[in-house]
Coordinates of C-alpha atoms in Angstrom, one line a residue:
Chain A
M1 CA -9.7 -28.4 -24.2
I2 CA -5.8 -26.6 -23.1
F3 CA -7.2 -23.2 -21.4
F4 CA -9.9 -25.7 -18.8
E5 CA -6.4 -27.8 -18.1
L6 CA -4.6 -25.0 -17.5
F7 CA -7.2 -23.5 -14.8
Y8 CA -7.6 -26.6 -12.9
V9 CA -4.0 -27.5 -13.1
F10 CA -3.3 -24.0 -11.6
F11 CA -6.0 -23.5 -8.8
L12 CA -5.2 -27.5 -7.6
I13 CA -2.0 -26.0 -7.2
G14 CA -3.1 -22.7 -5.7
L15 CA -5.0 -24.9 -3.5
F16 CA -2.4 -27.2 -2.3
T17 CA 0.2 -24.4 -1.7
F18 CA 1.0 -23.4 2.1
G19 CA 3.4 -21.4 3.4
G20 CA 5.1 -19.6 0.2
G21 CA 6.4 -20.5 -3.3
Y22 CA 9.2 -23.4 -3.1
G23 CA 6.3 -25.5 -1.5
M24 CA 4.6 -25.7 -4.7
I25 CA 7.6 -26.3 -6.8
S26 CA 6.6 -30.6 -5.9
L27 CA 3.7 -30.2 -7.3
I28 CA 5.0 -28.5 -10.5
Q29 CA 7.2 -31.2 -11.3
E30 CA 3.8 -34.1 -11.1
Q31 CA 1.8 -31.5 -12.4
V32 CA 3.0 -29.4 -14.4
V33 CA 6.8 -30.9 -16.0
A34 CA 4.5 -34.7 -15.5
R35 CA 1.6 -33.3 -18.8
G36 CA 4.4 -32.3 -20.9
W37 CA 4.0 -28.1 -20.7
I38 CA 7.9 -27.0 -19.9
D39 CA 11.5 -29.1 -19.2
S40 CA 12.1 -29.8 -16.4
S41 CA 15.5 -28.1 -16.8
N42 CA 13.1 -25.0 -18.0
L43 CA 12.3 -25.7 -14.2
T44 CA 14.4 -24.3 -12.6
D45 CA 15.6 -21.5 -14.7
F46 CA 12.1 -19.8 -13.7
I47 CA 13.1 -20.1 -10.8
A48 CA 15.4 -18.0 -11.4
I49 CA 14.0 -15.5 -13.4
S50 CA 11.2 -15.8 -11.3
E51 CA 13.5 -14.9 -8.7
S52 CA 15.0 -11.9 -11.0
T53 CA 11.5 -10.8 -11.4
P54 CA 8.4 -8.9 -9.0
G55 CA 5.7 -10.8 -8.2
P56 CA 5.1 -13.6 -5.9
F57 CA 6.2 -17.1 -7.2
A58 CA 2.9 -18.4 -7.7
I59 CA 2.5 -15.9 -10.2
N60 CA 5.0 -15.6 -12.3
I61 CA 4.4 -19.6 -12.9
A62 CA 1.2 -19.8 -14.0
T63 CA 1.5 -17.0 -16.4
F64 CA 4.7 -18.4 -17.3
V65 CA 3.6 -21.5 -18.2
G66 CA 0.3 -21.2 -19.3
S67 CA 1.7 -18.0 -21.8
Q68 CA 3.8 -21.0 -23.1
T69 CA 1.1 -24.0 -23.3
G70 CA -1.3 -21.6 -24.5
G71 CA 0.2 -18.2 -25.8
L72 CA -2.1 -14.8 -23.8
F73 CA -5.2 -16.6 -23.4
G74 CA -3.6 -19.2 -21.7
A75 CA -1.8 -17.1 -19.9
V76 CA -4.8 -15.3 -18.6
C77 CA -6.7 -19.0 -17.7
A78 CA -3.3 -20.3 -15.3
T79 CA -2.9 -16.7 -13.5
I80 CA -7.0 -16.9 -12.5
G81 CA -6.7 -20.4 -12.1
V82 CA -3.7 -20.3 -9.3
V83 CA -4.8 -17.3 -7.3
L84 CA -9.2 -18.1 -7.8
P85 CA -8.3 -20.6 -5.0
S86 CA -6.6 -18.4 -2.4
F87 CA -9.0 -15.1 -3.0
I88 CA -12.0 -17.4 -2.2
I89 CA -10.8 -19.0 1.1
I90 CA -9.5 -15.5 2.4
I91 CA -13.0 -14.1 1.0
I92 CA -14.4 -16.6 3.3
V93 CA -12.0 -16.3 6.0
A94 CA -12.8 -12.9 5.9
V95 CA -16.5 -13.3 7.4
L96 CA -15.3 -15.8 10.0
I97 CA -12.0 -14.3 10.7
S98 CA -11.0 -14.4 15.1
R99 CA -13.0 -17.8 15.0
F100 CA -11.0 -19.3 12.5
I101 CA -7.9 -18.8 13.9
K102 CA -8.2 -19.4 17.2
N103 CA -10.2 -22.6 16.4
R104 CA -7.8 -25.6 17.6
F105 CA -8.6 -27.9 14.6
V106 CA -6.7 -25.0 12.6
R107 CA -3.8 -25.0 15.1
G108 CA -3.7 -28.6 14.7
A109 CA -4.0 -29.1 11.1
L110 CA -1.4 -26.6 10.3
S111 CA 1.2 -28.3 12.9
G112 CA 0.6 -31.3 11.0
I113 CA 1.9 -29.4 7.8
R114 CA 4.4 -27.8 8.8
P115 CA 6.8 -31.0 8.7
I116 CA 5.4 -31.8 5.4
V117 CA 6.2 -28.5 3.5
L118 CA 9.4 -28.4 4.5
G119 CA 10.2 -31.7 3.8
L120 CA 8.9 -30.9 0.6
I121 CA 11.3 -28.2 -0.1
F122 CA 13.9 -30.3 1.3
G123 CA 13.2 -33.2 -0.9
T124 CA 12.3 -31.1 -3.9
A125 CA 16.5 -29.8 -3.2
V126 CA 18.1 -33.3 -3.3
V127 CA 16.0 -34.7 -6.3
F128 CA 17.5 -30.7 -8.0
L129 CA 21.0 -32.2 -6.6
I130 CA 20.8 -35.9 -8.3
K131 CA 19.0 -34.7 -11.9
L132 CA 22.2 -31.7 -11.6
I133 CA 23.8 -35.2 -11.8
I134 CA 22.2 -36.8 -14.4
Y135 CA 21.3 -34.5 -16.8
S136 CA 25.0 -32.3 -16.3
N137 CA 24.2 -31.4 -20.2
G138 CA 21.3 -28.9 -18.8
P139 CA 18.4 -28.6 -21.3
Q140 CA 18.6 -30.8 -24.7
T141 CA 18.3 -27.2 -26.5
F142 CA 21.6 -26.1 -25.0
H143 CA 24.1 -27.2 -27.2
L144 CA 27.4 -26.8 -24.0
T145 CA 29.2 -29.8 -22.7
S146 CA 29.9 -30.2 -19.2
S147 CA 30.4 -32.4 -16.7
Y148 CA 28.9 -33.5 -13.2
R149 CA 32.2 -32.4 -11.7
E150 CA 32.6 -28.6 -13.2
S151 CA 28.2 -28.5 -11.8
I152 CA 29.6 -30.1 -8.8
T153 CA 32.1 -28.3 -8.1
I154 CA 30.1 -24.7 -8.7
F155 CA 27.7 -25.8 -6.4
L156 CA 29.7 -26.8 -4.0
M157 CA 31.3 -22.8 -4.4
V158 CA 27.9 -21.0 -4.1
F159 CA 27.3 -23.7 -1.4
G160 CA 30.5 -23.2 0.2
F161 CA 29.9 -18.6 -0.2
Y162 CA 26.2 -19.2 1.1
L163 CA 27.9 -21.2 4.7
A164 CA 30.6 -18.7 5.6
Y165 CA 27.3 -15.1 4.0
R166 CA 25.9 -16.7 7.5
F167 CA 28.5 -17.3 9.1
I168 CA 29.5 -14.1 8.8
K169 CA 26.8 -11.6 8.6
K170 CA 24.4 -14.3 10.7
K171 CA 21.8 -14.1 8.2
S172 CA 21.4 -14.9 4.4
P173 CA 22.7 -14.1 2.0
H174 CA 20.0 -12.1 -1.1
P175 CA 18.7 -14.6 -2.8
I176 CA 20.0 -12.0 -6.5
A177 CA 23.9 -12.9 -4.5
I178 CA 23.0 -16.3 -4.7
L179 CA 22.1 -16.0 -7.9
A180 CA 24.5 -14.2 -9.4
I181 CA 27.3 -16.0 -7.5
S182 CA 25.7 -18.9 -9.3
A183 CA 25.6 -17.5 -13.0
L184 CA 28.8 -16.0 -13.2
L185 CA 30.2 -19.1 -12.7
G186 CA 28.6 -20.8 -14.7
V187 CA 29.8 -18.0 -17.3
I188 CA 33.3 -18.4 -16.6
I189 CA 33.1 -22.2 -16.1
F190 CA 32.0 -23.6 -18.7
W191 CA 32.2 -20.3 -21.4
V192 CA 35.2 -18.8 -20.7
L193 CA 37.6 -21.5 -19.2
Chain B
M1 CA -24.1 -3.8 7.5
R2 CA -23.0 -3.2 3.7
K3 CA -20.2 -0.5 3.6
K4 CA -20.7 2.4 1.0
I5 CA -18.3 1.3 -1.3
A6 CA -16.3 4.9 -3.0
F7 CA -15.3 5.0 -6.2
P8 CA -11.8 6.3 -5.4
T9 CA -11.1 3.6 -2.4
L10 CA -11.3 0.8 -4.8
I11 CA -9.1 3.3 -7.1
N12 CA -6.4 4.1 -4.4
L13 CA -7.3 0.1 -3.5
F14 CA -5.5 -1.1 -7.5
L15 CA -3.4 1.3 -7.3
T16 CA -1.3 0.5 -4.3
F17 CA -1.3 -3.1 -4.7
M18 CA -0.1 -2.7 -8.1
K19 CA 2.7 -1.3 -7.0
I20 CA 3.0 -3.3 -4.0
G21 CA 3.4 -6.3 -6.6
A22 CA 5.8 -4.2 -9.3
L23 CA 8.1 -4.0 -5.9
T24 CA 7.8 -7.7 -3.7
F25 CA 10.8 -9.0 -5.6
G26 CA 11.4 -13.2 -4.7
G27 CA 8.1 -13.4 -3.2
G28 CA 6.9 -14.6 1.0
Y29 CA 8.5 -13.4 3.7
A30 CA 10.4 -10.8 2.1
M31 CA 7.6 -8.7 0.9
I32 CA 5.9 -8.3 4.0
S33 CA 7.6 -4.9 5.6
I34 CA 7.1 -3.3 2.4
I35 CA 2.9 -5.0 2.5
E36 CA 3.5 -3.8 6.2
R37 CA 4.0 0.0 5.0
E38 CA 2.1 0.4 2.0
V39 CA -1.5 -1.6 4.3
V40 CA -0.1 -0.1 7.7
E41 CA 1.3 3.0 7.9
K42 CA 0.4 4.7 5.4
N43 CA -2.7 3.8 4.0
R44 CA -4.1 2.9 7.7
W45 CA -6.9 -0.2 6.4
I46 CA -6.2 -2.1 9.4
N47 CA -3.6 -2.0 12.3
Q48 CA 0.2 -4.0 13.7
S49 CA -2.2 -6.8 15.6
E50 CA -5.0 -7.5 12.1
M51 CA -1.5 -6.9 10.2
L52 CA -0.3 -10.0 12.5
D53 CA -3.3 -11.9 12.2
V54 CA -3.6 -12.1 8.1
L55 CA 0.3 -13.3 8.3
S56 CA -0.4 -16.4 10.6
I57 CA -4.1 -16.3 8.2
S58 CA -2.1 -16.7 5.0
E59 CA 0.9 -19.3 6.7
S60 CA -2.7 -20.8 7.5
T61 CA -4.8 -20.8 4.3
P62 CA -3.3 -21.6 1.1
G63 CA -1.7 -19.0 -1.2
P64 CA 1.0 -16.5 -1.8
I65 CA 0.8 -14.3 1.3
S66 CA 0.9 -11.1 -1.4
V67 CA -2.6 -12.9 -2.6
N68 CA -4.1 -13.3 0.8
T69 CA -3.0 -10.0 2.2
A70 CA -4.3 -8.1 -0.9
T71 CA -7.6 -10.0 -1.1
F72 CA -7.8 -9.3 2.7
V73 CA -8.0 -5.8 3.1
G74 CA -10.1 -5.0 -0.1
Y75 CA -12.3 -7.1 1.4
R76 CA -12.2 -5.3 5.4
V77 CA -11.5 -2.1 3.3
A78 CA -14.1 -2.4 0.3
G79 CA -16.1 -5.4 0.6
F80 CA -16.3 -7.7 -2.2
W81 CA -15.1 -5.7 -4.8
G82 CA -12.3 -3.4 -2.6
S83 CA -10.7 -7.8 -2.9
F84 CA -11.3 -7.2 -6.2
F85 CA -9.1 -4.9 -7.0
A86 CA -6.4 -5.3 -5.3
T87 CA -6.3 -8.2 -5.9
L88 CA -6.3 -7.7 -9.8
G89 CA -4.0 -5.2 -8.7
L90 CA -1.4 -7.2 -7.0
V91 CA -1.2 -9.5 -9.6
I92 CA -1.1 -6.8 -13.1
P93 CA 3.1 -6.3 -12.8
S94 CA 3.9 -10.2 -12.6
F95 CA 1.3 -10.6 -15.3
V96 CA 2.6 -8.6 -17.6
V97 CA 6.1 -8.6 -17.0
I98 CA 6.9 -12.3 -16.7
L99 CA 4.5 -12.7 -20.6
L100 CA 6.8 -10.3 -21.6
I101 CA 9.8 -12.8 -20.7
S102 CA 8.6 -15.6 -22.0
F103 CA 7.3 -14.1 -25.8
F104 CA 12.1 -13.9 -25.9
Y105 CA 13.1 -16.1 -23.5
Q106 CA 13.1 -18.7 -26.5
T107 CA 16.0 -16.3 -27.9
F108 CA 17.2 -15.5 -25.1
L109 CA 17.9 -18.9 -24.4
S110 CA 19.7 -19.3 -28.0
W111 CA 22.8 -17.4 -26.4
T112 CA 25.5 -20.3 -25.4
V113 CA 26.8 -17.3 -22.2
V114 CA 23.1 -16.9 -21.2
Q115 CA 23.4 -21.5 -20.8
A116 CA 26.3 -21.5 -18.9
A117 CA 24.9 -18.6 -16.7
F118 CA 21.8 -20.2 -16.9
L119 CA 23.9 -23.8 -16.1
G120 CA 25.2 -22.1 -13.1
I121 CA 22.0 -20.4 -11.6
R122 CA 21.1 -24.9 -11.3
S123 CA 22.8 -24.7 -8.7
G124 CA 22.1 -21.6 -6.9
V125 CA 18.4 -22.5 -7.0
I126 CA 19.3 -25.6 -4.4
I127 CA 20.8 -23.2 -2.3
L128 CA 18.2 -21.2 -2.0
L129 CA 15.7 -24.1 -1.5
I130 CA 17.8 -25.3 1.6
D131 CA 17.8 -21.9 2.4
A132 CA 13.8 -22.1 2.8
V133 CA 14.1 -25.6 4.9
I134 CA 16.6 -23.6 7.1
K135 CA 14.4 -20.3 7.6
L136 CA 11.7 -21.9 7.8
K137 CA 12.5 -24.5 9.9
K138 CA 11.5 -22.2 13.1
S139 CA 8.0 -22.7 12.4
V140 CA 8.0 -26.4 13.2
K141 CA 7.7 -27.8 17.2
L142 CA 10.7 -30.4 17.0
S143 CA 8.7 -33.8 18.6
P144 CA 9.3 -37.2 17.3
V145 CA 5.6 -37.0 15.3
T146 CA 7.3 -33.8 13.4
I147 CA 10.4 -35.2 12.1
L148 CA 8.7 -38.5 11.2
L149 CA 6.7 -36.9 8.6
F150 CA 9.2 -35.0 7.4
C151 CA 11.4 -37.5 6.6
L152 CA 8.6 -39.3 5.3
T153 CA 8.4 -36.7 2.6
V154 CA 11.8 -36.2 1.7
S155 CA 12.1 -40.2 0.8
L156 CA 9.2 -40.6 -0.5
I157 CA 9.9 -36.5 -3.1
I158 CA 13.2 -38.2 -4.2
L159 CA 11.6 -41.9 -4.4
S160 CA 9.5 -40.3 -6.2
F161 CA 11.8 -39.2 -8.8
F162 CA 11.9 -42.4 -9.8
F163 CA 9.4 -43.8 -9.5
D164 CA 5.2 -42.8 -9.8
F165 CA 2.8 -43.0 -7.1
S166 CA 0.4 -40.9 -7.9
L167 CA -3.1 -41.5 -9.0
S168 CA -5.4 -40.8 -11.5
I169 CA -9.0 -40.3 -10.8
G170 CA -10.2 -40.1 -14.6
S171 CA -7.8 -37.1 -15.9
F172 CA -7.4 -35.9 -12.0
K173 CA -4.0 -36.4 -11.0
V174 CA -3.5 -37.1 -7.1
S175 CA -0.4 -36.5 -6.6
I176 CA 2.0 -37.5 -3.6
S177 CA 2.6 -34.0 -2.2
I178 CA -1.2 -33.0 -2.3
I179 CA -1.4 -37.5 -0.5
L180 CA 1.3 -36.0 1.6
I181 CA -0.5 -32.5 2.6
L182 CA -3.9 -34.2 3.4
L183 CA -1.6 -36.7 5.6
G184 CA -0.5 -34.1 7.8
M185 CA -4.3 -32.0 7.7
V186 CA -5.9 -35.0 9.1
I187 CA -3.0 -36.3 11.5
G188 CA -2.7 -33.2 13.0
I189 CA -6.4 -32.7 13.8
V190 CA -6.3 -36.3 14.8
S191 CA -3.2 -35.4 17.4
T192 CA -5.7 -32.3 18.6
A193 CA -9.0 -34.3 19.0
L194 CA -6.0 -37.1 21.3
R195 CA -5.7 -34.2 23.4
K196 CA -7.8 -32.6 23.7
G197 CA -9.3 -36.5 25.0
E198 CA -6.0 -36.4 27.8
I199 CA -7.3 -33.1 29.6
Q200 CA -11.2 -34.3 29.7
Q201 CA -9.4 -37.5 31.9

């Protein structure tokens, strides 16, 4: 039953997502891409779409995958699934608030989870870089041909922009600026040239 | 002690969090200032220090910060139905926008100029992930254990691109990320317990 599966896969993803949206990407690769619900290249496209639309990444991706897999009702099931773990846990915590945050074991568990989440995000970045080289043409539905050299060139240019911006302004560029520049470079290199 | 639930309060919670949901792009830490303005300054539902509590709770529990905040504030203001309407309000804008996008997604992606843009965006997304790592690394205390956990996670995630490490229990797939998060949790708890032992000796 696809609706129930959407619900419980996203419930699981919601339950194991700590410290913001990007920590969940490795889980989405493992659970959603592996089930064939979306293509791995669609996932990176979708991260870009999610950055340029309102709302948290978790809700965006759940709605999107649910809708692509099971239409409107699929989207409802996946979205409820991803929200429900936080909803239940926060209500429990709101009742016990002060005891919860001050508990040494809660703090301890949290300090153990943080380096893992950081590793999940960085590992995913490396995997995406490997994919950039291996699947240089993008998804099979794309009919552009490109070599990995072009993709790597774009990557290095955007990375250069990022480092220069951080060096000069002492803060990160806005995500939408990063995406807009990389999209523009993509259009110039793959479409205009 | 049961709070009297006023209907206008529920509607106000719903509309305020709908506004927060519609205004926050990019998610995560970017939305904190908007949430604070609406919830602390304008509506005075919680005070500044409670806002900090909400953030530390959000970091120590699963799920997106904005969902956690909506549920928490809703509960403080009007109990269970407060959290229900606040969370519903928050979710609706992204739900509607993404649903519309997903219907036009295939047509949109059949244009070659869009395909070229998305091939470029693949690089941008990697930079966003690196940026998230740079921003979040402040919250991790450097120690041999945390460095080891970080390196272990990175290498296993890269290897899992080539090999499947997940355990299947029925149709339930326990993937490598879940195993690693549980491992971090256990190591964190055990090291806390060991530190307690040292103090007593």
